[in-house]
PDB file of C-alpha atoms in Angstrom:
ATOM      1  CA  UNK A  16      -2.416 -10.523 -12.734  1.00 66.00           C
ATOM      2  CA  UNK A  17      -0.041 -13.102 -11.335  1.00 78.00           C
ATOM      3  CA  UNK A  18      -1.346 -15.954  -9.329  1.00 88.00           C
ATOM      4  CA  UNK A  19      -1.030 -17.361  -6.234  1.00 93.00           C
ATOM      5  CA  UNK A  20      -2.203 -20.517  -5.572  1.00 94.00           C
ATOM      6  CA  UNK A  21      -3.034 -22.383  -1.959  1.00 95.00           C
ATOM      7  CA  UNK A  22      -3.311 -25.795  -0.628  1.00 96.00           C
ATOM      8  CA  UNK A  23      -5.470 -27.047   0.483  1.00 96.00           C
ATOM      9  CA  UNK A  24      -9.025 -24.956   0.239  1.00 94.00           C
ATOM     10  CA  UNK A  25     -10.092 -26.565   3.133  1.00 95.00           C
ATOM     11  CA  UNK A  26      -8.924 -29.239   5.792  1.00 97.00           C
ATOM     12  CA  UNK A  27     -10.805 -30.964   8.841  1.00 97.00           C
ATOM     13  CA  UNK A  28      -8.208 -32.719  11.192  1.00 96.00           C
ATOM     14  CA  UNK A  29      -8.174 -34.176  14.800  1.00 97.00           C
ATOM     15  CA  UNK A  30      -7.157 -32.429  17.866  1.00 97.00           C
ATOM     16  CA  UNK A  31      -3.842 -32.301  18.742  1.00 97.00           C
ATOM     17  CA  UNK A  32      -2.719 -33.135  15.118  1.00 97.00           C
ATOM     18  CA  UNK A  33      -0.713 -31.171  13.002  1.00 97.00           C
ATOM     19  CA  UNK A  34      -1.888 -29.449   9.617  1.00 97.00           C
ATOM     20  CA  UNK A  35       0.627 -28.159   6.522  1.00 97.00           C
ATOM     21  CA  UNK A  36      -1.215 -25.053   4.305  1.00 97.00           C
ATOM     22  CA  UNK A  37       1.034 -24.607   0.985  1.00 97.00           C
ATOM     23  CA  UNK A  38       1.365 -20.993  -1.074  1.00 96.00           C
ATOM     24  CA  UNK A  39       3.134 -21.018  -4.373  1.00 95.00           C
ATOM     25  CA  UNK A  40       3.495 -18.344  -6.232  1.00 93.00           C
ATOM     26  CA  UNK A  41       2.885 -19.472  -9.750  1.00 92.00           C
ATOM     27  CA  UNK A  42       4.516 -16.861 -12.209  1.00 89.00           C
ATOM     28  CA  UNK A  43       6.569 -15.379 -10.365  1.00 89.00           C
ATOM     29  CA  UNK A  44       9.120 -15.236  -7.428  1.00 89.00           C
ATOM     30  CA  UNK A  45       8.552 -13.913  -3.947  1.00 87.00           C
ATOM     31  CA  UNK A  46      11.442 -12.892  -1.341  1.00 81.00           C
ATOM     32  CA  UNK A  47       8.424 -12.374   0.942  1.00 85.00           C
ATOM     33  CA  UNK A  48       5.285 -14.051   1.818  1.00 91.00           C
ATOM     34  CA  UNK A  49       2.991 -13.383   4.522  1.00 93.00           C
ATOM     35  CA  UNK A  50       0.400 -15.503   6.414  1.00 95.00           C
ATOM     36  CA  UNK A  51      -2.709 -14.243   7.789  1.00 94.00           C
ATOM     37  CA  UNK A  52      -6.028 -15.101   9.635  1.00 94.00           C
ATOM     38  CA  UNK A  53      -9.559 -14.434   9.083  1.00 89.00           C
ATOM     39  CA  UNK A  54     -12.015 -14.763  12.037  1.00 82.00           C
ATOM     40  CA  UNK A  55     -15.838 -14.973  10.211  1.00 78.00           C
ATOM     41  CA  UNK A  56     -16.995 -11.586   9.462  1.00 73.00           C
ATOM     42  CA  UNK A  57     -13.688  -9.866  10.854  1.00 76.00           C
ATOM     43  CA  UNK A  58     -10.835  -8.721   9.212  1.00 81.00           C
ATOM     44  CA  UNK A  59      -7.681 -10.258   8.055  1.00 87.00           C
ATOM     45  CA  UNK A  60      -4.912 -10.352  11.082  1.00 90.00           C
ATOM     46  CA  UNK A  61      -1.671 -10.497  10.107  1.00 91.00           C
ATOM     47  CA  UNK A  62       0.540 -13.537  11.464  1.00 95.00           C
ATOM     48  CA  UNK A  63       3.617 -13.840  10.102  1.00 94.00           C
ATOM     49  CA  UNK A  64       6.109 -12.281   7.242  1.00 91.00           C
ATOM     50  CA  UNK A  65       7.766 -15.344   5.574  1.00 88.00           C
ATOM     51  CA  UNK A  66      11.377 -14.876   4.164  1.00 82.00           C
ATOM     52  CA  UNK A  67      12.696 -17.183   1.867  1.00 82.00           C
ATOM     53  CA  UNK A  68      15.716 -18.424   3.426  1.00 81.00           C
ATOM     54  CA  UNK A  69      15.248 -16.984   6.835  1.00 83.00           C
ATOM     55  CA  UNK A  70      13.125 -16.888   9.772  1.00 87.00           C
ATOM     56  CA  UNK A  71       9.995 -15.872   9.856  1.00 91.00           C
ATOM     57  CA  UNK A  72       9.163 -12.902  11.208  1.00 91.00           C
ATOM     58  CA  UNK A  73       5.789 -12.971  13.650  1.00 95.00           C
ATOM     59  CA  UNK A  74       3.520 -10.691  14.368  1.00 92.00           C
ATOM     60  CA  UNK A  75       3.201  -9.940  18.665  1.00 92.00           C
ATOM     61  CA  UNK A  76       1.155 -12.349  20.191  1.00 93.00           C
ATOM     62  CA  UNK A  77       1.163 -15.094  17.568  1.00 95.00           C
ATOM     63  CA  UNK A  78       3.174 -18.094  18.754  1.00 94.00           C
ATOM     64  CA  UNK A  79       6.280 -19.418  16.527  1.00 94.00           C
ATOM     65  CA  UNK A  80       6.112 -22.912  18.222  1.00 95.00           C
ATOM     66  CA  UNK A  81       2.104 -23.029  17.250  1.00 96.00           C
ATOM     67  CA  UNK A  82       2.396 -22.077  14.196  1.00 97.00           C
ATOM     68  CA  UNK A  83       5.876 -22.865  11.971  1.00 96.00           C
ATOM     69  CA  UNK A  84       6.591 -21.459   8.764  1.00 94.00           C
ATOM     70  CA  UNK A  85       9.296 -22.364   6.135  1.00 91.00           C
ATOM     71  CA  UNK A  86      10.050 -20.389   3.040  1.00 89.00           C
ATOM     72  CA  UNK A  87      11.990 -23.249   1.277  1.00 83.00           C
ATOM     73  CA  UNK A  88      11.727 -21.467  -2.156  1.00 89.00           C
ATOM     74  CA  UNK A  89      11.088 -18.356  -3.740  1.00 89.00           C
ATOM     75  CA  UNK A  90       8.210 -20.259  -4.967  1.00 92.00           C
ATOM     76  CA  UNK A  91       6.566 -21.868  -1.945  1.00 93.00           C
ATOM     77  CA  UNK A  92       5.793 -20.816   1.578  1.00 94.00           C
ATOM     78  CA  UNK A  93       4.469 -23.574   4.444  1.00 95.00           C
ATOM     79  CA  UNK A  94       2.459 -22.606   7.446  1.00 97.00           C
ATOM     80  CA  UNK A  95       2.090 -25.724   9.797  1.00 97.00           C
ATOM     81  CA  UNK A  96      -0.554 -25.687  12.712  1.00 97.00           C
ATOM     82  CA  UNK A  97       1.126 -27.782  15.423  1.00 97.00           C
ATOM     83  CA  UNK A  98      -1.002 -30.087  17.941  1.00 97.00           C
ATOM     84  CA  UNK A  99      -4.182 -28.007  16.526  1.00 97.00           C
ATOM     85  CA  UNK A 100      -6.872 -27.636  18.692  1.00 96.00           C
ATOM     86  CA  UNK A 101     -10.725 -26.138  18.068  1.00 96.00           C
ATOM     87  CA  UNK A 102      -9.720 -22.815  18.732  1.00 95.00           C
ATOM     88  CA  UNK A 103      -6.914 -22.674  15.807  1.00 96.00           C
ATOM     89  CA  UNK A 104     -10.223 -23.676  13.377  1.00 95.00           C
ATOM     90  CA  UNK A 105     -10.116 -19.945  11.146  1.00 94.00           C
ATOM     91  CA  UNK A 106      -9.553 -19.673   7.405  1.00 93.00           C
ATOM     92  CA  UNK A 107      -5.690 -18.627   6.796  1.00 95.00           C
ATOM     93  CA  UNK A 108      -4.613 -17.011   3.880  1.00 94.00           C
ATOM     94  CA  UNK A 109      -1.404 -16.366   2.022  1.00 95.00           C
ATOM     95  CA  UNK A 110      -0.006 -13.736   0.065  1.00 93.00           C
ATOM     96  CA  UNK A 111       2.899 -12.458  -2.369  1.00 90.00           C
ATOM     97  CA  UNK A 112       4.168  -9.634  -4.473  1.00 80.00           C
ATOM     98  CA  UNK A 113       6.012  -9.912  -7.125  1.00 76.00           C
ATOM     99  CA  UNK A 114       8.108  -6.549  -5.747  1.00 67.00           C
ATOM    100  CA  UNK A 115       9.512  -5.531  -2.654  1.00 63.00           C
ATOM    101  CA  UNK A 116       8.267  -1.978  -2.534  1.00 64.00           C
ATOM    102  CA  UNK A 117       5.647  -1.077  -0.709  1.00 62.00           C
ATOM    103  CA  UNK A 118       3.202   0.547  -3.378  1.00 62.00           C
ATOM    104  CA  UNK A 119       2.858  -3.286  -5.607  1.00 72.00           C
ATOM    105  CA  UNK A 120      -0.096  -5.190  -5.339  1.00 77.00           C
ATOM    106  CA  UNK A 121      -0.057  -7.837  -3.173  1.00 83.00           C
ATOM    107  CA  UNK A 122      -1.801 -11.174  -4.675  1.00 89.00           C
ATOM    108  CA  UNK A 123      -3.913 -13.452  -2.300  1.00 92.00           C
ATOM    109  CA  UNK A 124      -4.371 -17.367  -2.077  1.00 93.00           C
ATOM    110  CA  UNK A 125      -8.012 -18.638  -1.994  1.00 91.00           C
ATOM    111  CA  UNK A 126      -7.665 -19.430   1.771  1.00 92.00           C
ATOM    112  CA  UNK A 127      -7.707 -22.541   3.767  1.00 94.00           C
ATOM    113  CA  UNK A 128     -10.166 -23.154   5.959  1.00 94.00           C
ATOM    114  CA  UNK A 129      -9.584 -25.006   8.751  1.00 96.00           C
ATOM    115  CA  UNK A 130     -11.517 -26.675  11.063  1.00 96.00           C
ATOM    116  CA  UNK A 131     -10.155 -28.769  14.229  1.00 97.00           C
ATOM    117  CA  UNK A 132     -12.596 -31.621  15.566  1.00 96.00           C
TER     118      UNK A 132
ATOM    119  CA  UNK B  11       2.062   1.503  15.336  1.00 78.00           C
ATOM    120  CA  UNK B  12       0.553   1.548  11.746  1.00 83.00           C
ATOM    121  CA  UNK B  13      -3.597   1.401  11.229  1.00 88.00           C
ATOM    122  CA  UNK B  14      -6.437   1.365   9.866  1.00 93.00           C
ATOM    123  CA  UNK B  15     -10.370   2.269  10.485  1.00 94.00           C
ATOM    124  CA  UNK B  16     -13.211   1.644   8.753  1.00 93.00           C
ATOM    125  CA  UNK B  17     -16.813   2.386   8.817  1.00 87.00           C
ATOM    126  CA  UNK B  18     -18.761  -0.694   9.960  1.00 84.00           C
ATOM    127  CA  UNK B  19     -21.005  -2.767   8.181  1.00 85.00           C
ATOM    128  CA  UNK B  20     -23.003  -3.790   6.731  1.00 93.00           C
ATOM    129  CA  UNK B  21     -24.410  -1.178   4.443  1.00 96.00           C
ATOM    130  CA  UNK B  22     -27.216  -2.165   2.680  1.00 97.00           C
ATOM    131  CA  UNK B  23     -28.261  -0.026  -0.186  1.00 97.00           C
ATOM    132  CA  UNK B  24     -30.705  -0.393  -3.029  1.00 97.00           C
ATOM    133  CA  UNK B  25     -29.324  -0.568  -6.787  1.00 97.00           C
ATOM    134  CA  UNK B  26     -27.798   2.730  -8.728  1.00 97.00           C
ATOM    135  CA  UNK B  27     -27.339   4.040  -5.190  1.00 98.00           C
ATOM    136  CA  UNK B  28     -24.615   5.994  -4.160  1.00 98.00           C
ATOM    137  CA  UNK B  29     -21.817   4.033  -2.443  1.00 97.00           C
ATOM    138  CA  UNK B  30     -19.000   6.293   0.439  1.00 97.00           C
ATOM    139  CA  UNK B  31     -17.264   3.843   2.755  1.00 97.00           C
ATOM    140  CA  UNK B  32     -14.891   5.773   4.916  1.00 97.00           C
ATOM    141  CA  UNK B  33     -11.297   4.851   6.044  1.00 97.00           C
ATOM    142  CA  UNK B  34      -8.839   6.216   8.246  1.00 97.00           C
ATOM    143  CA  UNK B  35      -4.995   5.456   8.811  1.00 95.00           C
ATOM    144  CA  UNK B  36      -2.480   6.062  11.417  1.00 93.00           C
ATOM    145  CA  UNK B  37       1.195   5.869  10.253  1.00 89.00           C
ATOM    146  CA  UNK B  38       4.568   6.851   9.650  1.00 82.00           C
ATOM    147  CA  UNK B  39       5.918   8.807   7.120  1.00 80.00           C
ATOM    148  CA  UNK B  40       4.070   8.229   3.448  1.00 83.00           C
ATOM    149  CA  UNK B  41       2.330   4.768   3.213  1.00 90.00           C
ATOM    150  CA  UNK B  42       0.566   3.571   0.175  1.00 91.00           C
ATOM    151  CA  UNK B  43      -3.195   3.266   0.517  1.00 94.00           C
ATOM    152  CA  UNK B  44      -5.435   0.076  -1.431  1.00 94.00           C
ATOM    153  CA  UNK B  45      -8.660  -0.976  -1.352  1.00 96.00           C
ATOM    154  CA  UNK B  46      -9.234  -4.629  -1.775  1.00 95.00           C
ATOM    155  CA  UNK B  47     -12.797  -6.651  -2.263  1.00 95.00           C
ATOM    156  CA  UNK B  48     -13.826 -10.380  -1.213  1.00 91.00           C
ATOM    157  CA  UNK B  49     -16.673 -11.380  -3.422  1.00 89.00           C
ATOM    158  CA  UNK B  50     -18.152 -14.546  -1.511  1.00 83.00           C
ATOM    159  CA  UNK B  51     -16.268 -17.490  -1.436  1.00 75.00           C
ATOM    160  CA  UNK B  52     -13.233 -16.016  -2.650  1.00 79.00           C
ATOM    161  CA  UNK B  53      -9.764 -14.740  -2.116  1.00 81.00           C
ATOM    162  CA  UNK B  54      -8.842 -11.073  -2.000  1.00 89.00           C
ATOM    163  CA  UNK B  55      -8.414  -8.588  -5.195  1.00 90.00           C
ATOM    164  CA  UNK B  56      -7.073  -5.589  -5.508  1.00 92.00           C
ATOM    165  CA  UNK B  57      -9.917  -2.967  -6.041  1.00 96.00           C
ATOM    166  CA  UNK B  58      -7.265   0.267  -6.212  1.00 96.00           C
ATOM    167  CA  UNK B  59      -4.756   1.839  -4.949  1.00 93.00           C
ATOM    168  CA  UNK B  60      -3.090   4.826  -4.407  1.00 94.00           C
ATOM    169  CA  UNK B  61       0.611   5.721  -3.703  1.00 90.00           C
ATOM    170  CA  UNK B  62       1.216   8.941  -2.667  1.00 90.00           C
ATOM    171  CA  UNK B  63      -0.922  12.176  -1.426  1.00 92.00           C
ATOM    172  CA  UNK B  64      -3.808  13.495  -3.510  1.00 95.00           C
ATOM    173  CA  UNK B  65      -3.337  10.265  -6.031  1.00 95.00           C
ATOM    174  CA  UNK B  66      -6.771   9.314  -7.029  1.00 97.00           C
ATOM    175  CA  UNK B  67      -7.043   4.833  -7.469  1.00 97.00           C
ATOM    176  CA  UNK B  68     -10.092   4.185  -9.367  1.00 97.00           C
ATOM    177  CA  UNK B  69     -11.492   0.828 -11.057  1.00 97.00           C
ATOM    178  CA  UNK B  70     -14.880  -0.548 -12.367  1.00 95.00           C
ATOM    179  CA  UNK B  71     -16.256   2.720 -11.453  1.00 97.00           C
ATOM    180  CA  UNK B  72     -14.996   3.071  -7.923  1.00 98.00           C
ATOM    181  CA  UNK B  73     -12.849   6.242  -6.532  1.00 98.00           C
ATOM    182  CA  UNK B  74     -10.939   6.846  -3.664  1.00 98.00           C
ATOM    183  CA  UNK B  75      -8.361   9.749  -3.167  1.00 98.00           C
ATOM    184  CA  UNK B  76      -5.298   9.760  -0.704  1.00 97.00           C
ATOM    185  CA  UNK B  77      -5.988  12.554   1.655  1.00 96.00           C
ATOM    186  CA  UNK B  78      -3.233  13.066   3.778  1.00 93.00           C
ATOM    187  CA  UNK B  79      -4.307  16.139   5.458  1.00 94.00           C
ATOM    188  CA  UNK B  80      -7.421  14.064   6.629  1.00 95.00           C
ATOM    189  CA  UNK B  81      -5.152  10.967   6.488  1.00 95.00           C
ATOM    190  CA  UNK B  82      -8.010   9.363   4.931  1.00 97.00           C
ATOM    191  CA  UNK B  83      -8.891   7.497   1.485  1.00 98.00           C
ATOM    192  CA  UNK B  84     -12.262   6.874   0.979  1.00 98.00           C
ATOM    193  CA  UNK B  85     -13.836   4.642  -1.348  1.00 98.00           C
ATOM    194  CA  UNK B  86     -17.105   6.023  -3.699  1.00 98.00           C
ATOM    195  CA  UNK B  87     -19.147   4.724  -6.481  1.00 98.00           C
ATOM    196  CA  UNK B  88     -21.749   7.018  -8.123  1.00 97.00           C
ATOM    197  CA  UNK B  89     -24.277   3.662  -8.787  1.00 96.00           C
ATOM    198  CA  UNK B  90     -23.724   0.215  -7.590  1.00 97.00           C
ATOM    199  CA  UNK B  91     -24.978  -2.462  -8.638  1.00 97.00           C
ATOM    200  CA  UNK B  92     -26.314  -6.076  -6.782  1.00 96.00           C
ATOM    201  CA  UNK B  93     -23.031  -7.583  -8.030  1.00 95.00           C
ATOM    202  CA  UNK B  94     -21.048  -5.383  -5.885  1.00 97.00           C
ATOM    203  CA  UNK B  95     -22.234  -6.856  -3.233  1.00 96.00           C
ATOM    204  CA  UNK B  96     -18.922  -7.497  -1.416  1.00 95.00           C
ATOM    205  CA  UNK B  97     -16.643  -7.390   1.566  1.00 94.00           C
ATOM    206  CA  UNK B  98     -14.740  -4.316   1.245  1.00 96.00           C
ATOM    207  CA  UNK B  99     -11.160  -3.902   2.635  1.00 95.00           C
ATOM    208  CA  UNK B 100      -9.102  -0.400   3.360  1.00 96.00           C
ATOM    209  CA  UNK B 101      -5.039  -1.226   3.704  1.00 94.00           C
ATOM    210  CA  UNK B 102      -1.944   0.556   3.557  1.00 91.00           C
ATOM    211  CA  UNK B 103       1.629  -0.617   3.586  1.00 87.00           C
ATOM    212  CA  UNK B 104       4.129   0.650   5.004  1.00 72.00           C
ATOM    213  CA  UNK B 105       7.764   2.043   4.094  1.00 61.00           C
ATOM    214  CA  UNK B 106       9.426  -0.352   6.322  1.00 58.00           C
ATOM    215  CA  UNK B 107       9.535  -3.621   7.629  1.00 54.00           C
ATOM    216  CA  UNK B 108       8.724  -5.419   4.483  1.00 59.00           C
ATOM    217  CA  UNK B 109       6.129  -3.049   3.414  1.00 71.00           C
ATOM    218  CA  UNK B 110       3.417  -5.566   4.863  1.00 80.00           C
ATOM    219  CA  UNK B 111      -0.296  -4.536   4.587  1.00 85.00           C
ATOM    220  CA  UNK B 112      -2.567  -3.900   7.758  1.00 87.00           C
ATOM    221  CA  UNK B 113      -5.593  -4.336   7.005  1.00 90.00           C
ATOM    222  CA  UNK B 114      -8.770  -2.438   8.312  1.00 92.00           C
ATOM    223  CA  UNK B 115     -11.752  -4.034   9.954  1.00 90.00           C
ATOM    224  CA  UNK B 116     -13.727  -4.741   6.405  1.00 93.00           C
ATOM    225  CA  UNK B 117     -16.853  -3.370   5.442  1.00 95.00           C
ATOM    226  CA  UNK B 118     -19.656  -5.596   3.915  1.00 94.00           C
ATOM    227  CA  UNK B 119     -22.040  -4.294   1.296  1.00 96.00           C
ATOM    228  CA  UNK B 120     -24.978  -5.472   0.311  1.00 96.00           C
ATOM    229  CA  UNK B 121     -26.733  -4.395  -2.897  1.00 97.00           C
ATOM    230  CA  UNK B 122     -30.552  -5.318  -3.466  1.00 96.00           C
ATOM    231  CA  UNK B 123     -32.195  -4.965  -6.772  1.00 94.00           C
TER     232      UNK B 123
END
């Protein structure tokens, strides 16, 4: 299946730093990527959909200024955590489909886990 | 809005047991329905899907059928086996609004020999 690849796995930064989590999609292109977050042992919540060339489209209650995301390419989607503090630490995950329609696979990243100190 | 519900975890069963996890949705007009694993330590895969009603996804020996009168699409296995041990997540995407996938809650399994 096609691949999509994340960066970095894992990430331990300072408070009130900011953090950039790459997705590339490596064999193929992707109009739309979206972000989500993983809590331990809970499910995946949906952040963002990224849109290559536009803005991003957020889910209710996530904040735009928190968390930015650029869809440069139709290759490569960033999520940056801005002035990150403990309670942003959560693994994030990306993901891509080759298609638009609604019934093709979607294909994960690994993850990033981050962790604020 | 669009949902979905799953059992809750974790089910523990022994090996070449039988394996139901049950999921629910809530949406709008005719969704497509997957079920996607975690193995530890790793990303999400696609398990199966299932695009319209009464479609039956099945892989490495696990079922599920769209059931839209029960709007549900539950996921079986006649014998599982330790490495199946897994997170287990129900999804369906929408028609709209870049067809993104809502996840349900997840449902861990653990198999013991």
């Amino acid at each position: 299946g096609a691949v999509v690849s994340q960066h970095p796995s894992w990430v331990i930064c300072k408070s009130g730093t900011s953090v950039k989590i790459e997705c590339r999609s490596l064999d193929f292109q992707a109009t739309t990527m979206f972000w989500y977050r993983q809590f331990p042992k809970q499910s995946l919540m949906l952040m963002a959909t990224s849109n290559e060339g536009s803005k991003a489209t957020y889910e209710q209650g996530v904040e735009k200024d928190k968390f930015l995301i650029n869809h440069a390419s139709l290759t490569l989607s960033t999520l940056t955590v801005t002035s990150a503090h403990p309670e942003d630490s959560s693994f994030y995950i990306c993901s891509a489909r080759p298609g638009t329609a609604g019934n093709t696979e979607a294909f994960f990243g690994q993850g990033t886990r981050l962790t604020v100190v | 809005g669009n949902s979905v519900t799953q059992m809750e975890g974790p089910v523990t069963l022994s090996e070449e047991a039988f394996l139901t996890i049950n999921c629910t949705y809530t949406a709008t007009g005719y969704p497509s329905l997957f079920w996607y694993v975690q193995y530890p330590g790793e990303g999400l895969q696609l398990l199966l899907k299932a695009t319209k009603a009464d479609d039956k996804g099945s892989n490495k020996g696990f079922e599920a059928t769209y059931r839209k009168e029960t709007t549900s699409f539950h996921l079986e296995k006649g014998s599982v086996q330790v490495s199946d041990s897994a997170v287990y997540f129900c999804a369906l995407s929408g028609t709209g609004g870049y067809n993104k996938l809502i996840f349900g809650a997840g449902t861990r399994l653990a198999v013991h020999p």
